[in-house]
Structure formats: structure tokens, C-alpha cells
PDB file of C-alpha atoms in Angstrom:
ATOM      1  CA  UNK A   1      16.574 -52.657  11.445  1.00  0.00           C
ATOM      2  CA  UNK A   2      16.974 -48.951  11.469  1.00  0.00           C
ATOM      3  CA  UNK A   3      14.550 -46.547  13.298  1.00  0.00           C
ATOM      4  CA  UNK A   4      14.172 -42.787  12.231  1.00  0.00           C
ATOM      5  CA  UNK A   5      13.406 -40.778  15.735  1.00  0.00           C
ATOM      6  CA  UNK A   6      12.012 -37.432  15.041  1.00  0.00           C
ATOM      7  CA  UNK A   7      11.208 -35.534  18.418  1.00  0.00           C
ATOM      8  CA  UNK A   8       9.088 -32.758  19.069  1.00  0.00           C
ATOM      9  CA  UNK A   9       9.970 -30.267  21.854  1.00  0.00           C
ATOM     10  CA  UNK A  10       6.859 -28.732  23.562  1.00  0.00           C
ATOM     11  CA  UNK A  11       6.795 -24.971  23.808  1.00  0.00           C
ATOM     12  CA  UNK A  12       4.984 -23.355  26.823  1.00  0.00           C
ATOM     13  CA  UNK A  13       4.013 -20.236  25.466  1.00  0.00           C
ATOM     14  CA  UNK A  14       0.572 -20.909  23.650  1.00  0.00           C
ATOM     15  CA  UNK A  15      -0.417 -17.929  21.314  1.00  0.00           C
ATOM     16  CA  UNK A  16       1.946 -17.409  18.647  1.00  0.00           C
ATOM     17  CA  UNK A  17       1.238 -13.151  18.936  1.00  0.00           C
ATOM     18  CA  UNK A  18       2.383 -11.956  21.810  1.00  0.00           C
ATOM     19  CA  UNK A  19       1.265  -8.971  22.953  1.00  0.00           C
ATOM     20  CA  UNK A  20       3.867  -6.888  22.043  1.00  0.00           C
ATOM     21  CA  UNK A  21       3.397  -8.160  18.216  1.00  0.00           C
ATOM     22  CA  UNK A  22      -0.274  -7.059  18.729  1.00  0.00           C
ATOM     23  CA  UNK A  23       0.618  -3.319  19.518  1.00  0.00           C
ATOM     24  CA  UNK A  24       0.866  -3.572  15.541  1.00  0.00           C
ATOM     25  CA  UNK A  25      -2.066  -4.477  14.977  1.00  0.00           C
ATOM     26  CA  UNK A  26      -3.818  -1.896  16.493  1.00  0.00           C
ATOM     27  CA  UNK A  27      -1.980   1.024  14.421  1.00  0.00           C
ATOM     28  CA  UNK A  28      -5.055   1.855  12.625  1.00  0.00           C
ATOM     29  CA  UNK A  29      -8.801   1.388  13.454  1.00  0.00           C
ATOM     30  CA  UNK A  30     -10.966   0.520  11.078  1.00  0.00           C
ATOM     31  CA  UNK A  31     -13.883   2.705  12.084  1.00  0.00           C
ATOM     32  CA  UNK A  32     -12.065   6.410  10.881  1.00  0.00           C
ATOM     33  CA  UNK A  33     -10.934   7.503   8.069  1.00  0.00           C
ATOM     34  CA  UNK A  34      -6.833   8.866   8.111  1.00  0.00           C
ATOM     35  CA  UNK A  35      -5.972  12.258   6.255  1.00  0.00           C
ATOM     36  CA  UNK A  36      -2.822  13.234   4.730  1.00  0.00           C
ATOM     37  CA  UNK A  37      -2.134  16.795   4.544  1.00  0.00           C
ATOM     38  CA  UNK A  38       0.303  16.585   1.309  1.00  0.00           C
ATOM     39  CA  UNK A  39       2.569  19.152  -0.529  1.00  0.00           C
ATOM     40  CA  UNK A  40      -0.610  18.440  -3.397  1.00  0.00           C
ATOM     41  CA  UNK A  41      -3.791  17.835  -1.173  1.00  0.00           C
ATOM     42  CA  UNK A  42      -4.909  15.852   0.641  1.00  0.00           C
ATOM     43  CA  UNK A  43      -5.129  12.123   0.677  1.00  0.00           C
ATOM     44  CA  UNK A  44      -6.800   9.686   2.725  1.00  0.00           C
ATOM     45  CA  UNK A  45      -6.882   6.203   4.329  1.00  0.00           C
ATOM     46  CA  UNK A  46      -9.768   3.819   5.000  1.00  0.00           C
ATOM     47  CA  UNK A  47      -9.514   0.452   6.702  1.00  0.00           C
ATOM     48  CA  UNK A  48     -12.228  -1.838   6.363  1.00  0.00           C
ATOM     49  CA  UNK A  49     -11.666  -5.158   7.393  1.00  0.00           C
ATOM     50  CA  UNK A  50      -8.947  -6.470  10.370  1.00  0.00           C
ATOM     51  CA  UNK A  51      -8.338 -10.790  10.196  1.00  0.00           C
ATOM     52  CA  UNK A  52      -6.315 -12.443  12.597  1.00  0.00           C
ATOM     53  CA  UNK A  53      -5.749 -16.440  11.890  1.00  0.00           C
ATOM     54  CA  UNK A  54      -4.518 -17.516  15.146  1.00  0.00           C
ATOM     55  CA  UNK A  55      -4.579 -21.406  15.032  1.00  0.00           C
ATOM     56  CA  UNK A  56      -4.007 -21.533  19.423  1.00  0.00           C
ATOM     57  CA  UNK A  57      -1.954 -24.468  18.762  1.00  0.00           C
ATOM     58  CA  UNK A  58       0.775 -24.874  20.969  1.00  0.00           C
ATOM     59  CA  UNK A  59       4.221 -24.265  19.560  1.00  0.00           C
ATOM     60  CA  UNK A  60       6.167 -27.402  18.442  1.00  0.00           C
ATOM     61  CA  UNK A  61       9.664 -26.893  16.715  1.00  0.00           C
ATOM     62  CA  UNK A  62      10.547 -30.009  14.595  1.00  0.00           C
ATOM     63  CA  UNK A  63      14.292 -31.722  15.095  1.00  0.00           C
ATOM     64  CA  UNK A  64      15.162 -29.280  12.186  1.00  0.00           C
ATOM     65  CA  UNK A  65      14.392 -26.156  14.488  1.00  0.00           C
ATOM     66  CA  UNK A  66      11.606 -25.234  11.570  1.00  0.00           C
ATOM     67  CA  UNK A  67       8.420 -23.593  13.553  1.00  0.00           C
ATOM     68  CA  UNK A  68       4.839 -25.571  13.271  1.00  0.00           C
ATOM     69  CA  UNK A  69       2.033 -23.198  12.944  1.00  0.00           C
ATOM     70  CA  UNK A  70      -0.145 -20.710  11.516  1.00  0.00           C
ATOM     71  CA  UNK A  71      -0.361 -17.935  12.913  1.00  0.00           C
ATOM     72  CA  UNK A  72      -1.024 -14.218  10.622  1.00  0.00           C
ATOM     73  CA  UNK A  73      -2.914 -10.698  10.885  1.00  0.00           C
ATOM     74  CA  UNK A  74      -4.048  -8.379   7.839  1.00  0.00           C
ATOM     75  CA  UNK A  75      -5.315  -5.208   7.627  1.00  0.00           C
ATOM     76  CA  UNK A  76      -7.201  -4.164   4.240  1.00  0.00           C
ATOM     77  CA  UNK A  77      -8.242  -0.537   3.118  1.00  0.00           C
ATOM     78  CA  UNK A  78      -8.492   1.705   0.817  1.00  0.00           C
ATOM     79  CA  UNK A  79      -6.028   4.806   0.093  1.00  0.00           C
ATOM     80  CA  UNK A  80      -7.610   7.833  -2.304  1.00  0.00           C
ATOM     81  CA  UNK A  81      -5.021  10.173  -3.788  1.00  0.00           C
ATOM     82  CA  UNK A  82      -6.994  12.478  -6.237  1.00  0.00           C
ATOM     83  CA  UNK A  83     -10.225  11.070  -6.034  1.00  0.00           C
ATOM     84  CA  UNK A  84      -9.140   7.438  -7.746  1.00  0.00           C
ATOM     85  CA  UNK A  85      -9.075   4.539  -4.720  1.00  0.00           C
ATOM     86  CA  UNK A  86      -5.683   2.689  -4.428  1.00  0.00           C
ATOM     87  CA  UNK A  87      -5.921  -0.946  -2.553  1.00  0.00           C
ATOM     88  CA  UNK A  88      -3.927  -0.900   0.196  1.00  0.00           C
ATOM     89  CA  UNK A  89      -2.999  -3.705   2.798  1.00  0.00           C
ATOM     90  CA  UNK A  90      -0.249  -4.543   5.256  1.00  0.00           C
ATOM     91  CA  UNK A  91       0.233  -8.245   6.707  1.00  0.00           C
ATOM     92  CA  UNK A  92       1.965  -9.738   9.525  1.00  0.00           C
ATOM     93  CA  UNK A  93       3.159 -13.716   9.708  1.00  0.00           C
ATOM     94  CA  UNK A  94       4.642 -14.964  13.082  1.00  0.00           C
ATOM     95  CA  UNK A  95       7.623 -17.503  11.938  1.00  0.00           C
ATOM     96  CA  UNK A  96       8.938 -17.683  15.268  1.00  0.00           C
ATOM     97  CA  UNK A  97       8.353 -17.186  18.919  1.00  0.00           C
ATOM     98  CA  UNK A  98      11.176 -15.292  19.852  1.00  0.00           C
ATOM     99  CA  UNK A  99      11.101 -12.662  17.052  1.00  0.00           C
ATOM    100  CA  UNK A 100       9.205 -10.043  15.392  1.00  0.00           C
ATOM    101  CA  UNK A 101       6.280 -10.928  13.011  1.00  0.00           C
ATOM    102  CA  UNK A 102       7.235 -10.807   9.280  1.00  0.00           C
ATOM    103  CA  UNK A 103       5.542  -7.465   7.596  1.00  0.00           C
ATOM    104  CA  UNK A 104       4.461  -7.208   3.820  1.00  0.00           C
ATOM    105  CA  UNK A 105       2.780  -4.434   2.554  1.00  0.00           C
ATOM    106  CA  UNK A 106       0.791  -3.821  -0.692  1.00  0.00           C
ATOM    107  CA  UNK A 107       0.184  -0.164  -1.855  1.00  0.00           C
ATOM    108  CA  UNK A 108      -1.538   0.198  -4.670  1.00  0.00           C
ATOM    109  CA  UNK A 109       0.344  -1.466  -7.544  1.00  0.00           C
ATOM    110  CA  UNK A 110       3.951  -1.475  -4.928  1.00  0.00           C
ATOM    111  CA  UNK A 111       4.040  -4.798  -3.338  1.00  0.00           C
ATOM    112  CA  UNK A 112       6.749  -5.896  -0.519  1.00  0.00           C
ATOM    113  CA  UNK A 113       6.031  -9.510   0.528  1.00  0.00           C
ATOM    114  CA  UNK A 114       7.888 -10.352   3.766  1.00  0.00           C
ATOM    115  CA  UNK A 115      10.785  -7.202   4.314  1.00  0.00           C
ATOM    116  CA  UNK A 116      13.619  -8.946   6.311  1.00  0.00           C
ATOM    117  CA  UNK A 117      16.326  -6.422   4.124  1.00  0.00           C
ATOM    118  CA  UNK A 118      19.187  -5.300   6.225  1.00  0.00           C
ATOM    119  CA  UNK A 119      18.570  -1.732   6.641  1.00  0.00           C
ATOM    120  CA  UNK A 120      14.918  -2.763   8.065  1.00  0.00           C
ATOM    121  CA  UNK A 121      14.891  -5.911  10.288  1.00  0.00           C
ATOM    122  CA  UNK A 122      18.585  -7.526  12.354  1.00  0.00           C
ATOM    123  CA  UNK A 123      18.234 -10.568  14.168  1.00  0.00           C
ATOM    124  CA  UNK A 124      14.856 -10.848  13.811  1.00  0.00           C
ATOM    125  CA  UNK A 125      13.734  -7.425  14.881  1.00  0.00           C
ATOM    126  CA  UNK A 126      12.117  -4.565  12.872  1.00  0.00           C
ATOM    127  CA  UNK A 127      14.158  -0.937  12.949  1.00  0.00           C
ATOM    128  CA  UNK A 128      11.070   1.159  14.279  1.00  0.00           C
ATOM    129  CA  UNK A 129      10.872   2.892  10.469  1.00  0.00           C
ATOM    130  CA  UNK A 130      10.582   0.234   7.981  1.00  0.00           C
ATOM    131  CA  UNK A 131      11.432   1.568   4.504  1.00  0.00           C
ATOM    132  CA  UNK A 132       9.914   0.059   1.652  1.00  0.00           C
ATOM    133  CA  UNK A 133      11.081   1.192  -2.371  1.00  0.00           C
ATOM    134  CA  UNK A 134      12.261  -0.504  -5.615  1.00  0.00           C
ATOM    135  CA  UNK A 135      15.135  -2.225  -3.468  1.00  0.00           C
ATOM    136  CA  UNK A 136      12.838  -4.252  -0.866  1.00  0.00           C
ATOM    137  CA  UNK A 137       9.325  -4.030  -3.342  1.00  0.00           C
ATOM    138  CA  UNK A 138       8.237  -4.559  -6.850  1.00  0.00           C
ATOM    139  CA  UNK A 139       5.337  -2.968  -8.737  1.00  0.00           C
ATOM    140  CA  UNK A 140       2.595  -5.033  -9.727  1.00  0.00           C
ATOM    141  CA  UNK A 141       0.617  -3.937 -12.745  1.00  0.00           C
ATOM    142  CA  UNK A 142      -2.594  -5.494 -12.740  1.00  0.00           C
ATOM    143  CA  UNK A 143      -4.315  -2.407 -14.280  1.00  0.00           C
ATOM    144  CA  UNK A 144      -2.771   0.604 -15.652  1.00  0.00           C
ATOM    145  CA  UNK A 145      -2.774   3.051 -12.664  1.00  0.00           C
ATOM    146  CA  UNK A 146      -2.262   6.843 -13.151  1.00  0.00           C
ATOM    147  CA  UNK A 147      -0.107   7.152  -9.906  1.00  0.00           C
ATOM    148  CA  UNK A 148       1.889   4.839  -7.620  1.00  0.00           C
ATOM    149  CA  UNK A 149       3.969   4.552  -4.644  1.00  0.00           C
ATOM    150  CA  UNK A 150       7.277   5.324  -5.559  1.00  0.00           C
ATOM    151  CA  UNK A 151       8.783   4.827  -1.330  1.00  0.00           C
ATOM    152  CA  UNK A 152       7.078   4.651   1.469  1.00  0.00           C
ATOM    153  CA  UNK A 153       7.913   4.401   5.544  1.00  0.00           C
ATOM    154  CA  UNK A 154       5.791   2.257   8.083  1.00  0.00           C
ATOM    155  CA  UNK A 155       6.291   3.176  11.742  1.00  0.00           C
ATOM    156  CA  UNK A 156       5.879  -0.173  13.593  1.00  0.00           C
ATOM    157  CA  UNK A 157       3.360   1.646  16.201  1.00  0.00           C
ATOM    158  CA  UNK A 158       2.317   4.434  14.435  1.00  0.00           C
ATOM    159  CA  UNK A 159       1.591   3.325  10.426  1.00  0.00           C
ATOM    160  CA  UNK A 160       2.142   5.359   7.576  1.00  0.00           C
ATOM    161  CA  UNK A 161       4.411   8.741   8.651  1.00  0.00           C
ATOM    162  CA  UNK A 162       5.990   9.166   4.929  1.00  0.00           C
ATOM    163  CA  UNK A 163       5.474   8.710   1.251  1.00  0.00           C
ATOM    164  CA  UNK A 164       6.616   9.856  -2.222  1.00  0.00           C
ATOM    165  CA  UNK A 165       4.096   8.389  -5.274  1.00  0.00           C
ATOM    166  CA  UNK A 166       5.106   8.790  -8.536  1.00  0.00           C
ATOM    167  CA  UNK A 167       3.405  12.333 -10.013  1.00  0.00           C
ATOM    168  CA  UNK A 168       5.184  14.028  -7.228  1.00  0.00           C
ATOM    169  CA  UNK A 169       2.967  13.602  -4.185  1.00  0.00           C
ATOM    170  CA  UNK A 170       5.094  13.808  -0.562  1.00  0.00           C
ATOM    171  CA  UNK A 171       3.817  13.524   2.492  1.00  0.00           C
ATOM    172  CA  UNK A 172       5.541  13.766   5.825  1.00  0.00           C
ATOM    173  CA  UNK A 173       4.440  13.154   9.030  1.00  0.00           C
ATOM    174  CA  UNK A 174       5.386  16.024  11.623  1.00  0.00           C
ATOM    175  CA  UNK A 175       6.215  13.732  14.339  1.00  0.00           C
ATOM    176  CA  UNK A 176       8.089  11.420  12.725  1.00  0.00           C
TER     177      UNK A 176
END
């Protein structure tokens, strides 16, 4: 007779976010509207709705070491650049306790589902910058759009500080 045993180890720590993972969360508010003083205008950033899907479950880590949960935060505006509205959303996924939540990003048509590239995340840790361009992101055409995101940088704590969109539109934050 053989007998599979597949054990379970506990984990003490019961919310998957900790509260260092929420300090991204609360980069924008949802209730203002974010300007962005351009070499071509100005553009501007909206945020209307904030989810968090926090399941409270405790952590359980499987004999394979493969994390049990669900555990995920999005934040979904909308960007203007010349008076034409642009989608734009960034996502966090906790995949383990002990690390940084996974971020993807969708701006406009540019779409970077979980960055963990080299020059942006080590060990399980996010550079404080993340860069996102063709080598991390892909565009995704669902309708002809008359401008996109060519790059763009994310400051962990402070959002959007720099971007470059494809008729020739930079912006650069001051303080960054």
C-alpha cells in the first residue's frame, strides 16, 4: 500500500498585503485629478475606481513551496493627452509573503503584465523607478489610437514621474 503525504505548513502572518505593499496603493487618490505640465501641454490623470481582493485567508505554502491565495489591488483611470481619453490602469498581485507585490500596468494601448525584468525587480524587490518600454511591454491595438506610450517610469511611492508617447510628448517630473 503506498500513501501520498502532502503537508501544509501554517503561516502566521494573516493578510497577504502588508503594510508596506499598501504604501502603493495609496500613490494616487481617486478623488483629484493629476496634471502634467509637458514640453506640448498639458495632460492629465483621473482615477476612478480603487479594488482590493484580499481573500484574509491565512497563508499555506504547499510541499512544492507554491503560495495558496488570492490576494490583488487595481487602480483604474483615465489619462487625456489632447483632449482624446487613454485607459489607464496599474495592478498589484501578492505571490509571496516575503516579497514585493507583482506590478502590471496598462497605458493606453502599452500593456506590461507582471514586470519582474532585471533592470526593474532582484530577488523579489522592485528598484524604486520601474521602467516600462517595448523590452518589458507590448502594445495592444484594440482600436486605432492617434498616440501611445512609447516608455514610461512608475515611482513605487510616488506614480507616474516620466513619459515619452509616441507624437513626441515628454514629461518629466522635477523631483524625480
Amino acid at each position: 500500500m503506498f500513501v501520498l503525504a502532502l503537508s501544509s505548513c501554517k503561516r502566521e502572518q494573516m493578510f497577504h498585503f502588508t503594510s508596506h505593499d499598501t504604501l502603493y496603493f495609496n500613490v494616487y487618490d481617486t478623488l483629484e485629478e493629476y496634471t502634467f505640465h509637458t514640453n506640448n501641454g498639458i495632460d492629465s490623470l483621473r482615477f476612478k475606481e480603487k479594488q482590493i481582493r484580499e481573500t484574509y485567508n491565512e497563508w499555506y505554502f504547499n510541499n512544492l513551496e507554491t503560495s495558496i491565495f488570492n490576494a490583488s489591488f487595481c487602480c483604474e483611470g483615465v489619462f487625456k493627452h489632447n483632449g482624446l481619453k487613454y485607459s489607464f490602469c496599474y495592478c498589484l498581485s501578492k505571490v509571496a509573503d516575503n516579497q514585493d507585490p507583482v506590478f502590471s500596468i496598462y497605458a493606453g494601448a502599452r500593456s506590461a503584465i507582471s514586470i519582474t525584468d532585471r533592470r526593474n525587480y532582484d530577488r523579489g524587490f522592485y528598484n524604486d523607478t520601474i521602467i516600462i518600454d517595448e523590452s518589458n511591454s507590448d502594445i495592444i491595438q484594440l482600436d486605432e489610437q492617434p498616440c501611445e506610450f512609447k516608455s514610461l517610469k512608475w515611482h513605487k511611492y510616488k506614480g507616474l514621474v516620466e513619459y515619452e508617447l509616441s507624437d513626441g510628448t515628454i514629461y518629466k517630473d522635477s523631483i524625480n
